[in-house]
């Protein structure tokens, strides 16, 4: 104890000497102010945003105006003391709000990246590059000329006119991807070709602009051209982008896979994307580039991974749109003092700067668009979008002010240009895009995306196949293989074990060896039957737990979209539809399930592979429900790969019809309804690439008519869609489904969605 006391003496002495250096917590008043600021900014921004929505303008217009309303231009004019109390001119207080505002920038760019279609951008890459070059070169030249001709009164140091002109040129060249992205989202244009090209051109534009800003800032600091700074900025940007879209894409995908496999859940998925995005933002910032570039690129990489769910992206977008984005846009407007622009000379030259900024950007983007093959109105739309400067230009202005290149007068003009051009973008985009005729290819793509968003089969990205061997699961594996050739999916084959072990040690070792051999054979059998495409991700697992059901459900809870099961290969209990294991998995599954009953004989002895089943005719009974549609989609996907004919049938139950239409004595109305329903579902199948025929059957027992039709037509597979009903603890799909499952002469698959 004495030695410990002697050791602590110098430490305590050092702390006493450095007492003033102890970090103090955030003060009560500072915390109070930032909370009041955030609540007021959010209230006014969301309020004005909703008002703009009511008058058919994007909410971002109101969010930008919120800052102007709460700034010195209006709130400060009417209630100057109160405005100064809530928004004091304190650097520390301003920094607190700036941090939250920057989070808004980064989150908005992450969400934008998630929505960015990299394949589409690459297809339109040449056009985007030409637009970007035009949108940089023309305004840079006009901005430089403007800076060279402005009176000395607008310069902080007239002796540094070259640096000043370069700063003005950079400010005129830059665009605001966050504003552009928000406008496109508000107008529901982000998935349009023009929206994706605008984003691609805007990001290229801003990347070049950020490099220019880095170069000009270095020039302003040193007072001379520094080739080392120029080389560093350009090489850092190129190196970061090259690594991100090669090695980085694989690393991000592997990290998301690991988190999804071993942690799971939407919260974990969002957290890891935010960690990676903020880290990338820190990296680009450390490299002398803008932090926003790193956040945007990581958003793109995360959006390309199958393991980042649409639900996680939607939640992130909602949080950003509801909180961080409005705070960012409103805080940008706080910096504007329109009163300083009312001085005649400042107003005149401010309007000249605004005109040069708009003309230069419009002209450059328009020329680049026309050279890139876009139409006249598409060129004007590109100019309208690229003209928005937003907070990025405010960042440029702030840097110029801090470096002593801009004076307060010129700073206000540039901020005014940023706000006005951002307010101009939404109505101009709406007007110009209303004149743009959508091409057939784009219309088909958007229609297909809309259909895919509502499609059951297109939402399946991860498939789990628990296996213990046998013809049922082997046939199920063949069906999964056909799916994989039509849709890009990931497949996990799982062999589940129970922890229960024999008491005798020798028997325990023997049982372990048998289980290992059986598991290996079962997994190999399923893998061989699937015959997956070379690019399909396949994972095989052997997991153990208290019982097999628990093992399967634990794995299923890791964000799978479909569990594919084989029905019982043995005699099932009287009260179970399949067997106790399959029944419980179907009951408790967190996702859709497909249970396959092959009606093939169980091979004796070791696990033997069944022959590849020749599917020529697939039958889908339908009653027009969502469950039936799911079955049609599954059948059509399999048929598109195998070349089978999909036969969709609807059975008119004669006793019910005669009762309902007693007076009419006619089946015509019922047949007409059945025909329309069948054609709707047939259109879904044809859209998935299948050959489809429809049939209307009549009879007193629908299940009997279906079974008779299947046997007469020599159907090779029946796919049923059904919902789960609980009867005395067992799975029950209804008497018709049960009858078809037990009496069909061919394989049957039942699809359920919880």
XYZ file of C-alpha atoms in Angstrom:
754
model
C 0.000 0.000 0.000
C 2.854 2.361 0.828
C 4.469 1.721 -2.572
C 1.139 2.427 -4.284
C 0.800 5.730 -2.409
C 4.316 6.716 -3.456
C 3.471 5.915 -7.092
C 0.293 8.046 -7.003
C 2.034 11.143 -5.621
C 3.573 12.329 -8.933
C 0.315 11.584 -10.774
C -1.782 13.645 -8.375
C 0.818 16.416 -8.446
C 0.676 16.484 -12.253
C -3.121 16.653 -12.175
C -2.974 19.543 -9.711
C -0.558 21.459 -11.922
C -2.737 20.792 -14.999
C -5.993 21.433 -13.200
C -7.087 24.042 -15.707
C -6.626 21.514 -18.508
C -9.350 19.157 -17.256
C -12.076 18.834 -19.922
C -15.289 20.330 -18.655
C -18.701 18.971 -19.641
C -20.974 20.941 -21.961
C -22.332 23.897 -20.042
C -25.968 24.081 -18.971
C -26.635 27.210 -21.048
C -24.900 25.866 -24.173
C -26.900 22.624 -24.027
C -30.127 24.555 -23.461
C -29.441 26.766 -26.465
C -28.624 23.932 -28.855
C -31.791 22.076 -27.836
C -33.908 25.195 -28.381
C -32.173 25.845 -31.717
C -32.777 22.303 -32.943
C -36.429 22.265 -31.917
C -37.071 25.676 -33.502
C -35.207 24.868 -36.722
C -36.991 21.522 -37.031
C -40.406 23.059 -36.313
C -40.073 25.836 -38.891
C -38.293 23.643 -41.470
C -40.872 20.849 -41.317
C -43.741 23.343 -41.135
C -42.605 25.270 -44.205
C -41.723 21.991 -45.904
C -45.280 20.739 -45.477
C -46.597 24.091 -46.686
C -44.484 23.791 -49.837
C -45.790 20.264 -50.333
C -49.375 21.566 -50.180
C -48.649 24.013 -53.013
C -46.915 21.301 -55.095
C -43.340 22.383 -54.379
C -40.685 20.067 -52.930
C -40.368 20.355 -49.126
C -36.663 21.188 -49.485
C -37.731 24.675 -50.631
C -39.436 25.300 -47.298
C -36.539 23.761 -45.384
C -34.081 26.157 -47.009
C -36.384 29.115 -46.394
C -36.675 28.136 -42.718
C -33.119 29.281 -42.054
C -33.696 32.576 -43.835
C -36.872 33.143 -41.782
C -35.086 32.394 -38.489
C -31.936 34.310 -39.438
C -31.206 38.032 -39.307
C -33.283 38.689 -42.430
C -36.705 38.246 -40.758
C -36.578 36.981 -37.166
C -33.555 39.174 -36.458
C -35.302 42.172 -38.028
C -38.569 41.772 -36.099
C -37.206 40.541 -32.745
C -33.473 41.223 -32.772
C -32.887 40.658 -29.049
C -34.706 37.333 -28.998
C -32.997 36.181 -32.199
C -29.589 37.074 -30.765
C -30.475 35.227 -27.554
C -31.440 32.001 -29.364
C -28.800 32.212 -32.121
C -25.899 34.070 -30.474
C -22.818 34.984 -32.518
C -20.656 32.604 -30.536
C -18.150 30.349 -32.280
C -18.529 27.547 -29.731
C -22.318 27.613 -29.954
C -22.194 27.779 -33.743
C -19.849 24.782 -33.810
C -22.379 22.653 -31.914
C -25.023 23.335 -34.542
C -22.496 22.901 -37.351
C -21.652 19.373 -36.179
C -25.319 18.350 -36.321
C -25.681 20.119 -39.667
C -22.710 18.172 -41.054
C -24.290 14.938 -39.855
C -27.294 15.966 -41.956
C -25.029 16.357 -45.016
C -23.403 12.968 -44.456
C -26.634 11.080 -43.742
C -28.302 12.624 -46.785
C -25.419 11.520 -48.973
C -25.438 8.012 -47.464
C -29.139 7.702 -48.311
C -28.472 9.135 -51.775
C -25.760 6.542 -52.272
C -28.147 3.739 -51.269
C -30.586 4.952 -53.941
C -27.907 5.286 -56.618
C -28.034 2.721 -59.414
C -24.355 2.172 -60.220
C -25.104 0.029 -63.281
C -27.332 2.719 -64.743
C -24.734 5.400 -64.029
C -22.033 3.326 -65.729
C -24.306 2.920 -68.737
C -24.771 6.690 -68.777
C -21.172 7.391 -67.671
C -20.051 9.124 -70.853
C -23.057 11.456 -70.805
C -22.591 12.233 -67.102
C -18.894 13.002 -67.619
C -19.599 15.347 -70.539
C -22.295 17.153 -68.543
C -19.969 17.457 -65.577
C -17.102 18.804 -67.657
C -19.400 21.332 -69.279
C -20.835 22.253 -65.866
C -17.306 22.840 -64.517
C -15.397 24.447 -67.383
C -17.924 27.077 -68.551
C -18.857 28.455 -65.082
C -15.198 28.312 -64.005
C -14.200 30.521 -66.953
C -17.107 32.942 -66.477
C -16.547 32.994 -62.708
C -12.847 33.708 -63.120
C -13.635 36.560 -65.511
C -16.198 37.936 -63.069
C -13.703 37.822 -60.193
C -11.134 39.645 -62.315
C -13.591 42.459 -63.143
C -15.307 43.062 -59.780
C -14.469 46.355 -57.994
C -11.770 46.354 -55.312
C -14.407 47.014 -52.634
C -15.547 43.388 -52.935
C -12.061 42.016 -52.297
C -10.655 41.416 -48.842
C -7.154 42.104 -50.255
C -6.992 43.773 -53.711
C -3.397 42.536 -54.071
C -4.650 38.935 -54.158
C -7.029 39.288 -57.097
C -5.766 36.069 -58.736
C -6.613 34.002 -55.667
C -9.927 35.853 -55.307
C -10.823 35.151 -58.952
C -9.991 31.480 -58.538
C -12.195 31.327 -55.449
C -15.109 32.915 -57.298
C -14.541 30.540 -60.231
C -14.639 27.548 -57.868
C -17.784 28.838 -56.151
C -19.488 29.238 -59.546
C -18.466 25.727 -60.642
C -19.639 23.725 -57.663
C -23.042 22.064 -57.361
C -24.879 20.805 -54.290
C -25.480 17.070 -54.486
C -27.428 17.034 -51.161
C -29.850 19.653 -52.502
C -30.064 17.967 -55.910
C -30.666 14.586 -54.265
C -33.358 15.970 -51.944
C -35.129 17.711 -54.834
C -35.055 14.526 -56.922
C -36.391 12.510 -53.970
C -39.144 15.043 -53.294
C -40.169 15.029 -56.961
C -39.960 11.200 -57.094
C -37.415 11.435 -59.909
C -34.388 9.759 -58.384
C -35.037 6.458 -60.200
C -35.601 8.169 -63.555
C -32.736 8.087 -66.067
C -32.480 11.870 -65.876
C -32.327 11.686 -62.065
C -29.524 9.126 -62.065
C -27.550 11.020 -64.714
C -28.017 14.252 -62.737
C -26.677 12.556 -59.608
C -23.750 11.059 -61.513
C -22.913 14.403 -63.132
C -23.396 16.216 -59.821
C -21.051 13.894 -57.950
C -18.414 14.123 -60.691
C -18.917 17.880 -60.690
C -18.519 18.125 -56.938
C -15.518 15.775 -56.856
C -13.709 18.011 -59.334
C -14.992 21.035 -57.433
C -13.670 19.709 -54.112
C -10.288 19.064 -55.715
C -10.320 22.622 -57.091
C -11.281 23.925 -53.650
C -8.385 22.026 -52.063
C -5.986 23.481 -54.625
C -7.312 27.047 -54.308
C -7.325 26.842 -50.496
C -3.686 25.718 -50.573
C -2.939 28.572 -52.953
C -4.657 31.049 -50.650
C -2.702 29.782 -47.641
C 0.695 29.855 -49.344
C 0.097 32.803 -51.636
C 1.621 30.920 -54.606
C 0.892 27.985 -56.882
C 1.855 24.737 -55.203
C 2.130 21.789 -57.612
C 2.541 19.441 -54.664
C -0.891 20.427 -53.318
C -2.487 19.993 -56.739
C -0.913 16.571 -57.234
C -1.892 15.445 -53.715
C -5.552 16.439 -54.140
C -5.972 14.838 -57.562
C -4.116 11.621 -56.730
C -5.930 11.224 -53.388
C -9.339 11.459 -55.076
C -8.438 9.040 -57.870
C -6.829 6.562 -55.459
C -9.780 6.618 -53.048
C -12.360 6.057 -55.795
C -10.288 3.308 -57.426
C -9.835 1.383 -54.162
C -13.449 1.923 -53.080
C -14.980 0.487 -56.240
C -12.633 -2.515 -56.434
C -11.337 -3.871 -53.130
C -13.679 -1.697 -51.082
C -16.815 -3.171 -52.627
C -15.784 -6.709 -51.622
C -14.750 -5.631 -48.115
C -18.038 -3.800 -47.469
C -20.063 -6.756 -48.748
C -18.108 -9.226 -46.576
C -18.535 -7.051 -43.470
C -22.301 -6.785 -44.064
C -22.463 -10.557 -44.582
C -20.599 -11.240 -41.332
C -22.812 -8.871 -39.327
C -25.938 -10.358 -40.889
C -24.816 -13.933 -40.146
C -23.522 -13.489 -36.601
C -25.471 -10.489 -35.254
C -28.517 -10.040 -37.477
C -31.328 -7.518 -37.363
C -32.070 -4.190 -38.999
C -30.436 -2.201 -36.188
C -27.109 -4.006 -36.663
C -27.298 -3.508 -40.430
C -27.906 0.242 -40.109
C -25.202 0.599 -37.457
C -22.491 -1.063 -39.530
C -23.343 1.046 -42.603
C -23.151 4.230 -40.525
C -19.842 3.149 -38.968
C -18.346 2.418 -42.390
C -19.747 5.609 -43.939
C -18.530 7.902 -41.165
C -15.127 6.190 -41.264
C -14.934 6.730 -45.027
C -15.965 10.363 -44.540
C -13.181 10.766 -41.990
C -10.724 9.160 -44.426
C -11.572 11.465 -47.339
C -11.464 14.451 -45.006
C -8.029 13.375 -43.777
C -6.891 13.050 -47.395
C -7.760 16.703 -47.960
C -10.977 15.923 -49.829
C -14.529 16.601 -48.722
C -15.988 14.259 -46.092
C -19.203 14.076 -48.114
C -17.401 12.161 -50.882
C -16.575 9.256 -48.558
C -20.125 9.062 -47.165
C -21.650 9.038 -50.649
C -19.323 6.331 -51.973
C -19.930 4.055 -48.962
C -23.675 4.550 -49.414
C -23.308 3.285 -52.990
C -21.256 0.254 -51.896
C -23.737 -0.641 -49.144
C -26.636 -0.299 -51.574
C -24.956 -2.805 -53.919
C -24.776 -5.476 -51.193
C -27.612 -7.998 -50.981
C -27.189 -8.129 -47.218
C -28.314 -4.519 -46.679
C -32.083 -4.829 -46.566
C -34.543 -2.444 -48.200
C -36.255 -2.031 -44.834
C -33.018 -0.842 -43.224
C -32.473 1.641 -46.053
C -36.046 2.882 -45.721
C -35.697 3.456 -41.963
C -32.450 5.356 -42.516
C -34.104 7.491 -45.189
C -37.092 8.264 -42.965
C -34.879 9.347 -40.054
C -32.761 11.511 -42.353
C -35.750 13.148 -44.039
C -37.559 13.719 -40.739
C -34.697 15.136 -38.677
C -31.162 15.591 -39.986
C -31.855 16.859 -43.519
C -34.253 19.653 -42.405
C -31.740 20.748 -39.743
C -28.972 20.874 -42.352
C -30.944 22.903 -44.896
C -32.368 25.276 -42.293
C -28.991 25.923 -40.634
C -27.543 26.785 -44.064
C -30.152 29.514 -44.447
C -29.275 30.980 -41.026
C -26.074 32.404 -42.509
C -27.923 34.660 -44.934
C -28.507 38.298 -44.075
C -30.585 39.731 -46.873
C -30.366 43.197 -45.301
C -26.708 43.571 -46.315
C -27.751 43.003 -49.904
C -30.092 46.008 -49.909
C -27.177 48.434 -50.316
C -27.531 49.590 -53.967
C -24.000 48.729 -55.101
C -24.070 45.347 -53.346
C -27.520 44.577 -54.750
C -26.489 45.414 -58.339
C -23.292 43.396 -58.253
C -25.056 40.636 -56.323
C -27.582 40.304 -59.160
C -24.718 40.295 -61.673
C -22.972 37.493 -59.761
C -26.260 35.554 -59.602
C -26.832 36.002 -63.348
C -23.281 34.922 -64.230
C -23.594 31.900 -61.935
C -26.885 30.778 -63.492
C -25.926 31.467 -67.103
C -22.528 29.786 -66.742
C -23.947 26.633 -65.112
C -26.959 26.382 -67.398
C -24.863 26.897 -70.514
C -22.153 24.443 -69.491
C -24.565 21.698 -68.401
C -26.754 22.225 -71.478
C -23.827 22.024 -73.903
C -22.479 18.931 -72.155
C -25.930 17.325 -72.307
C -26.355 18.007 -76.009
C -22.890 16.670 -76.818
C -23.731 13.628 -74.653
C -26.817 12.890 -76.764
C -29.603 14.260 -74.545
C -32.560 16.184 -75.929
C -33.175 19.935 -75.680
C -35.500 19.646 -72.697
C -33.288 17.057 -70.998
C -30.390 19.508 -71.386
C -32.445 22.271 -69.759
C -33.427 19.870 -66.977
C -29.760 19.042 -66.375
C -28.954 22.752 -66.222
C -31.813 23.280 -63.750
C -30.567 20.517 -61.455
C -26.857 21.295 -61.683
C -27.531 24.985 -61.042
C -28.416 24.291 -57.390
C -25.433 25.268 -55.226
C -26.805 24.774 -51.715
C -24.638 24.389 -48.641
C -21.569 23.274 -50.602
C -21.182 26.776 -51.960
C -21.733 28.076 -48.435
C -18.823 25.847 -47.377
C -16.705 27.424 -50.118
C -17.755 30.894 -48.980
C -16.985 30.090 -45.340
C -13.507 28.816 -46.237
C -12.875 31.919 -48.354
C -13.936 34.150 -45.471
C -11.763 32.306 -42.951
C -8.723 32.474 -45.267
C -9.158 36.223 -45.781
C -9.963 35.899 -49.490
C -13.581 37.103 -49.208
C -14.904 40.029 -47.247
C -18.313 39.927 -45.477
C -19.950 41.734 -48.381
C -18.847 39.164 -50.972
C -19.554 36.346 -48.560
C -23.215 37.434 -48.303
C -23.491 37.584 -52.089
C -22.173 34.039 -52.543
C -24.465 32.689 -49.822
C -27.379 34.479 -51.488
C -26.464 32.806 -54.794
C -26.396 29.426 -53.038
C -29.857 29.915 -51.540
C -31.492 31.433 -54.639
C -30.136 28.785 -57.042
C -31.310 26.047 -54.677
C -34.776 27.605 -54.572
C -34.804 27.897 -58.363
C -34.008 24.219 -58.937
C -37.310 22.547 -57.908
C -39.755 24.589 -60.020
C -37.372 24.633 -62.989
C -36.829 20.870 -62.759
C -40.576 20.278 -62.501
C -41.227 22.476 -65.550
C -38.448 21.122 -67.762
C -39.034 17.479 -66.881
C -42.729 17.831 -67.705
C -41.555 18.446 -71.284
C -39.248 15.430 -71.348
C -40.769 12.483 -73.184
C -39.959 9.228 -71.442
C -38.321 6.714 -73.769
C -39.677 3.205 -74.212
C -36.619 1.624 -72.579
C -36.871 3.865 -69.515
C -40.634 3.338 -69.256
C -40.137 -0.432 -69.358
C -37.391 -0.225 -66.727
C -39.518 1.869 -64.362
C -42.561 -0.347 -64.914
C -40.435 -3.414 -64.241
C -39.012 -1.856 -61.064
C -42.540 -1.050 -59.905
C -43.665 -4.614 -60.557
C -40.561 -6.023 -58.891
C -41.203 -3.928 -55.782
C -44.587 -5.675 -55.392
C -43.363 -9.099 -56.471
C -43.012 -11.979 -54.034
C -40.344 -13.809 -56.012
C -38.240 -10.692 -56.715
C -37.988 -9.926 -53.008
C -36.368 -13.298 -52.325
C -32.646 -12.763 -51.960
C -31.674 -15.300 -49.287
C -32.907 -18.893 -49.200
C -32.439 -21.376 -46.353
C -32.652 -25.137 -47.059
C -32.607 -27.321 -43.930
C -31.770 -30.857 -45.042
C -31.608 -34.362 -43.682
C -31.466 -36.034 -47.103
C -34.219 -37.812 -48.966
C -36.180 -37.260 -52.196
C -38.426 -34.483 -50.857
C -35.602 -32.085 -49.988
C -33.635 -33.124 -53.064
C -36.541 -32.179 -55.310
C -36.893 -28.939 -53.335
C -33.199 -28.277 -54.012
C -33.780 -28.742 -57.735
C -36.546 -26.122 -57.607
C -34.235 -23.708 -55.762
C -31.610 -24.280 -58.450
C -34.118 -23.247 -61.133
C -34.922 -20.098 -59.109
C -31.237 -19.237 -58.810
C -30.811 -19.274 -62.593
C -33.599 -16.699 -62.955
C -32.989 -14.470 -59.906
C -29.781 -13.573 -58.120
C -30.051 -15.256 -54.712
C -27.878 -16.524 -51.866
C -28.442 -20.070 -50.640
C -27.607 -21.568 -47.254
C -27.917 -25.334 -46.801
C -28.262 -26.308 -43.133
C -27.929 -29.664 -41.419
C -29.509 -29.367 -37.952
C -28.376 -31.509 -35.020
C -29.765 -32.089 -31.562
C -27.421 -31.824 -28.580
C -28.882 -34.951 -26.992
C -26.110 -37.553 -26.679
C -26.027 -41.209 -25.463
C -24.770 -41.668 -21.912
C -22.160 -44.281 -22.914
C -18.914 -42.652 -24.098
C -18.233 -45.200 -26.847
C -21.750 -44.888 -28.185
C -21.446 -41.096 -27.992
C -18.307 -41.125 -30.148
C -19.896 -43.559 -32.603
C -23.039 -41.383 -32.820
C -20.917 -38.287 -33.471
C -19.065 -39.991 -36.311
C -22.333 -41.204 -37.851
C -23.859 -37.755 -37.597
C -20.833 -36.112 -39.190
C -20.927 -38.577 -42.101
C -24.689 -38.201 -42.529
C -24.474 -34.408 -42.409
C -21.736 -34.362 -45.016
C -23.706 -36.653 -47.315
C -26.957 -34.719 -46.868
C -25.321 -31.350 -47.586
C -23.415 -32.738 -50.574
C -26.599 -34.289 -51.953
C -28.541 -31.021 -51.780
C -25.644 -29.047 -53.249
C -25.381 -31.449 -56.187
C -29.127 -31.368 -56.850
C -29.308 -27.544 -56.969
C -26.780 -27.177 -59.814
C -26.434 -23.480 -58.955
C -24.968 -20.896 -61.335
C -21.260 -20.198 -60.815
C -21.901 -16.728 -59.367
C -24.459 -17.881 -56.770
C -23.248 -17.606 -53.181
C -23.673 -20.987 -51.463
C -22.995 -21.641 -47.792
C -23.279 -25.002 -46.041
C -23.647 -25.252 -42.267
C -23.917 -27.921 -39.609
C -25.399 -26.428 -36.426
C -26.569 -27.999 -33.181
C -28.970 -26.959 -30.431
C -31.490 -28.267 -27.942
C -33.566 -29.587 -30.820
C -33.573 -29.362 -34.600
C -36.508 -26.949 -34.784
C -34.681 -24.453 -32.580
C -31.559 -24.712 -34.757
C -33.529 -24.073 -37.960
C -35.516 -21.163 -36.521
C -32.412 -19.532 -35.009
C -30.797 -19.562 -38.439
C -34.024 -18.429 -40.145
C -34.109 -15.325 -37.953
C -30.956 -14.040 -39.666
C -32.892 -12.145 -42.341
C -33.753 -14.983 -44.717
C -36.556 -14.424 -47.219
C -37.574 -18.042 -47.868
C -37.207 -21.378 -46.053
C -37.455 -24.425 -48.319
C -38.387 -27.655 -46.559
C -38.952 -31.253 -47.550
C -42.067 -32.947 -46.193
C -41.684 -35.964 -43.942
C -39.816 -38.886 -45.518
C -41.268 -41.223 -42.909
C -44.683 -42.007 -41.499
C -45.939 -38.796 -39.963
C -47.829 -38.465 -36.679
C -51.589 -38.516 -37.060
C -52.050 -34.921 -35.942
C -49.268 -33.437 -38.085
C -49.664 -32.374 -41.706
C -46.018 -33.048 -42.632
C -44.154 -34.018 -39.464
C -43.681 -32.340 -36.106
C -40.433 -30.607 -37.166
C -41.764 -29.243 -40.464
C -45.087 -28.253 -38.880
C -43.367 -26.227 -36.163
C -40.983 -24.521 -38.595
C -43.884 -23.520 -40.860
C -45.865 -22.233 -37.857
C -43.037 -20.172 -36.339
C -41.035 -19.144 -39.422
C -40.239 -15.412 -39.595
C -40.396 -15.480 -43.406
C -42.080 -17.283 -46.288
C -41.829 -21.074 -46.453
C -42.083 -23.620 -49.268
C -42.707 -27.249 -48.335
C -42.133 -29.821 -51.071
C -43.648 -33.297 -51.122
C -42.139 -35.318 -53.965
C -44.317 -38.475 -53.829
C -41.128 -40.312 -54.808
C -40.069 -43.529 -52.996
C -37.593 -43.229 -50.158
C -34.294 -44.904 -51.207
C -32.973 -47.555 -48.827
C -29.561 -47.439 -47.158
C -27.269 -44.448 -47.677
C -28.544 -41.168 -49.121
C -28.960 -41.524 -52.877
C -29.539 -38.688 -55.286
C -32.781 -38.672 -57.208
C -32.841 -38.144 -60.954
C -33.254 -34.616 -62.269
C -37.021 -34.242 -62.583
C -38.258 -33.313 -66.058
C -40.792 -30.506 -65.606
C -42.969 -30.009 -68.661
C -46.243 -28.934 -67.055
C -46.692 -27.023 -63.784
C -50.188 -26.648 -62.382
C -51.219 -23.701 -60.182
C -54.772 -23.696 -58.768
C -55.877 -20.147 -57.973
C -58.692 -18.311 -56.283
C -57.244 -14.869 -57.007
C -55.695 -14.240 -53.593
C -52.227 -12.878 -52.838
C -51.250 -16.407 -51.800
C -52.253 -17.707 -55.231
C -50.239 -14.943 -56.900
C -47.154 -16.031 -54.945
C -47.609 -19.569 -56.264
C -47.995 -18.254 -59.822
C -44.749 -16.278 -59.487
C -42.846 -19.289 -58.152
C -44.201 -21.566 -60.871
C -43.455 -19.022 -63.596
C -39.884 -18.506 -62.401
C -39.239 -22.254 -62.451
C -40.961 -22.579 -65.838
C -38.909 -19.750 -67.334
C -35.793 -21.817 -66.589
C -37.104 -25.281 -67.464
C -39.306 -24.356 -70.426
C -42.342 -25.893 -68.721
C -45.902 -24.778 -69.411
C -47.632 -23.049 -66.487
C -51.283 -24.100 -66.264
C -53.344 -21.782 -64.069
C -56.766 -23.187 -63.170
C -59.786 -21.868 -61.332
C -62.546 -24.231 -60.235
C -66.140 -23.013 -60.162
C -67.924 -24.775 -57.318
C -71.248 -25.681 -58.874
C -73.431 -26.003 -55.740
C -72.411 -22.554 -54.535
C -72.919 -21.022 -57.951
C -76.404 -22.514 -58.377
C -77.388 -21.198 -54.953
C -76.087 -17.676 -55.571
C -77.466 -17.420 -59.090
C -80.679 -19.286 -58.429
C -82.824 -16.873 -60.397
C -80.340 -16.199 -63.168
C -79.780 -19.881 -63.970
C -76.536 -18.849 -65.647
C -72.815 -19.348 -65.002
C -71.808 -16.575 -67.387
C -71.117 -13.843 -64.762
C -69.045 -16.223 -62.623
C -67.090 -17.434 -65.642
C -66.399 -13.840 -66.659
C -65.004 -13.042 -63.191
C -62.909 -16.220 -63.253
C -61.603 -15.366 -66.738
C -60.526 -11.855 -65.694
C -58.840 -13.187 -62.562
C -56.956 -15.841 -64.518
C -55.790 -13.351 -67.139
C -54.435 -11.018 -64.460
C -52.379 -13.803 -62.925
C -51.361 -15.126 -66.346
C -49.956 -11.665 -67.166
C -47.762 -11.914 -64.049
C -46.436 -15.270 -65.206
C -45.746 -14.080 -68.748
C -43.933 -11.035 -67.395
C -41.587 -13.468 -65.612
C -40.833 -15.188 -68.914
C -43.111 -18.225 -68.668
C -45.445 -19.794 -71.209
C -48.870 -19.656 -69.515
C -52.298 -21.100 -70.273
C -55.473 -20.644 -68.236
C -58.316 -23.083 -67.586
C -61.738 -22.787 -65.942
C -62.994 -26.029 -64.393
C -66.403 -26.844 -62.939
C -67.353 -29.404 -60.354
C -68.872 -30.149 -57.001
C -65.454 -30.779 -55.381
C -62.645 -28.373 -56.384
C -59.865 -30.594 -55.014
C -61.223 -33.606 -56.937
C -61.379 -31.577 -60.157
C -57.819 -30.317 -59.656
C -56.456 -33.812 -59.006
C -58.346 -35.229 -62.007
C -57.109 -32.405 -64.248
C -53.508 -32.893 -63.042
C -53.626 -36.617 -63.797
C -55.344 -36.221 -67.170
C -52.919 -33.512 -68.304
C -49.895 -35.434 -66.971
C -48.809 -32.526 -64.793
C -45.272 -32.840 -63.354
C -45.594 -30.401 -60.434
C -48.421 -28.709 -58.528
C -47.647 -25.455 -56.701
C -50.158 -24.206 -54.147
C -50.277 -20.872 -52.367
C -51.963 -20.866 -48.974
C -52.126 -19.190 -45.598
C -51.489 -20.958 -42.307
C -54.416 -21.905 -40.125
C -53.937 -23.321 -36.661
C -56.078 -26.305 -35.717
C -55.359 -28.000 -32.367
C -51.711 -27.003 -32.580
C -51.030 -28.404 -36.060
C -50.532 -26.684 -39.402
C -53.719 -26.680 -41.460
C -54.002 -25.168 -44.942
C -57.602 -26.169 -45.533
C -59.202 -29.430 -46.638
C -58.498 -28.803 -50.324
C -54.766 -28.258 -49.865
C -54.553 -31.228 -47.492
C -56.357 -33.437 -50.006
C -54.108 -32.407 -52.890
C -50.986 -32.912 -50.761
C -51.958 -36.417 -49.786
C -53.562 -37.724 -53.009
C -51.645 -36.058 -55.860
C -49.846 -38.412 -58.263
C -47.033 -35.872 -58.781
C -44.835 -33.624 -56.599
C -46.571 -30.794 -54.712
C -45.102 -27.593 -53.269
C -46.989 -25.383 -50.798
C -45.937 -21.740 -50.345
C -46.974 -19.748 -47.284
C -46.207 -16.204 -46.188
C -46.573 -15.228 -42.505
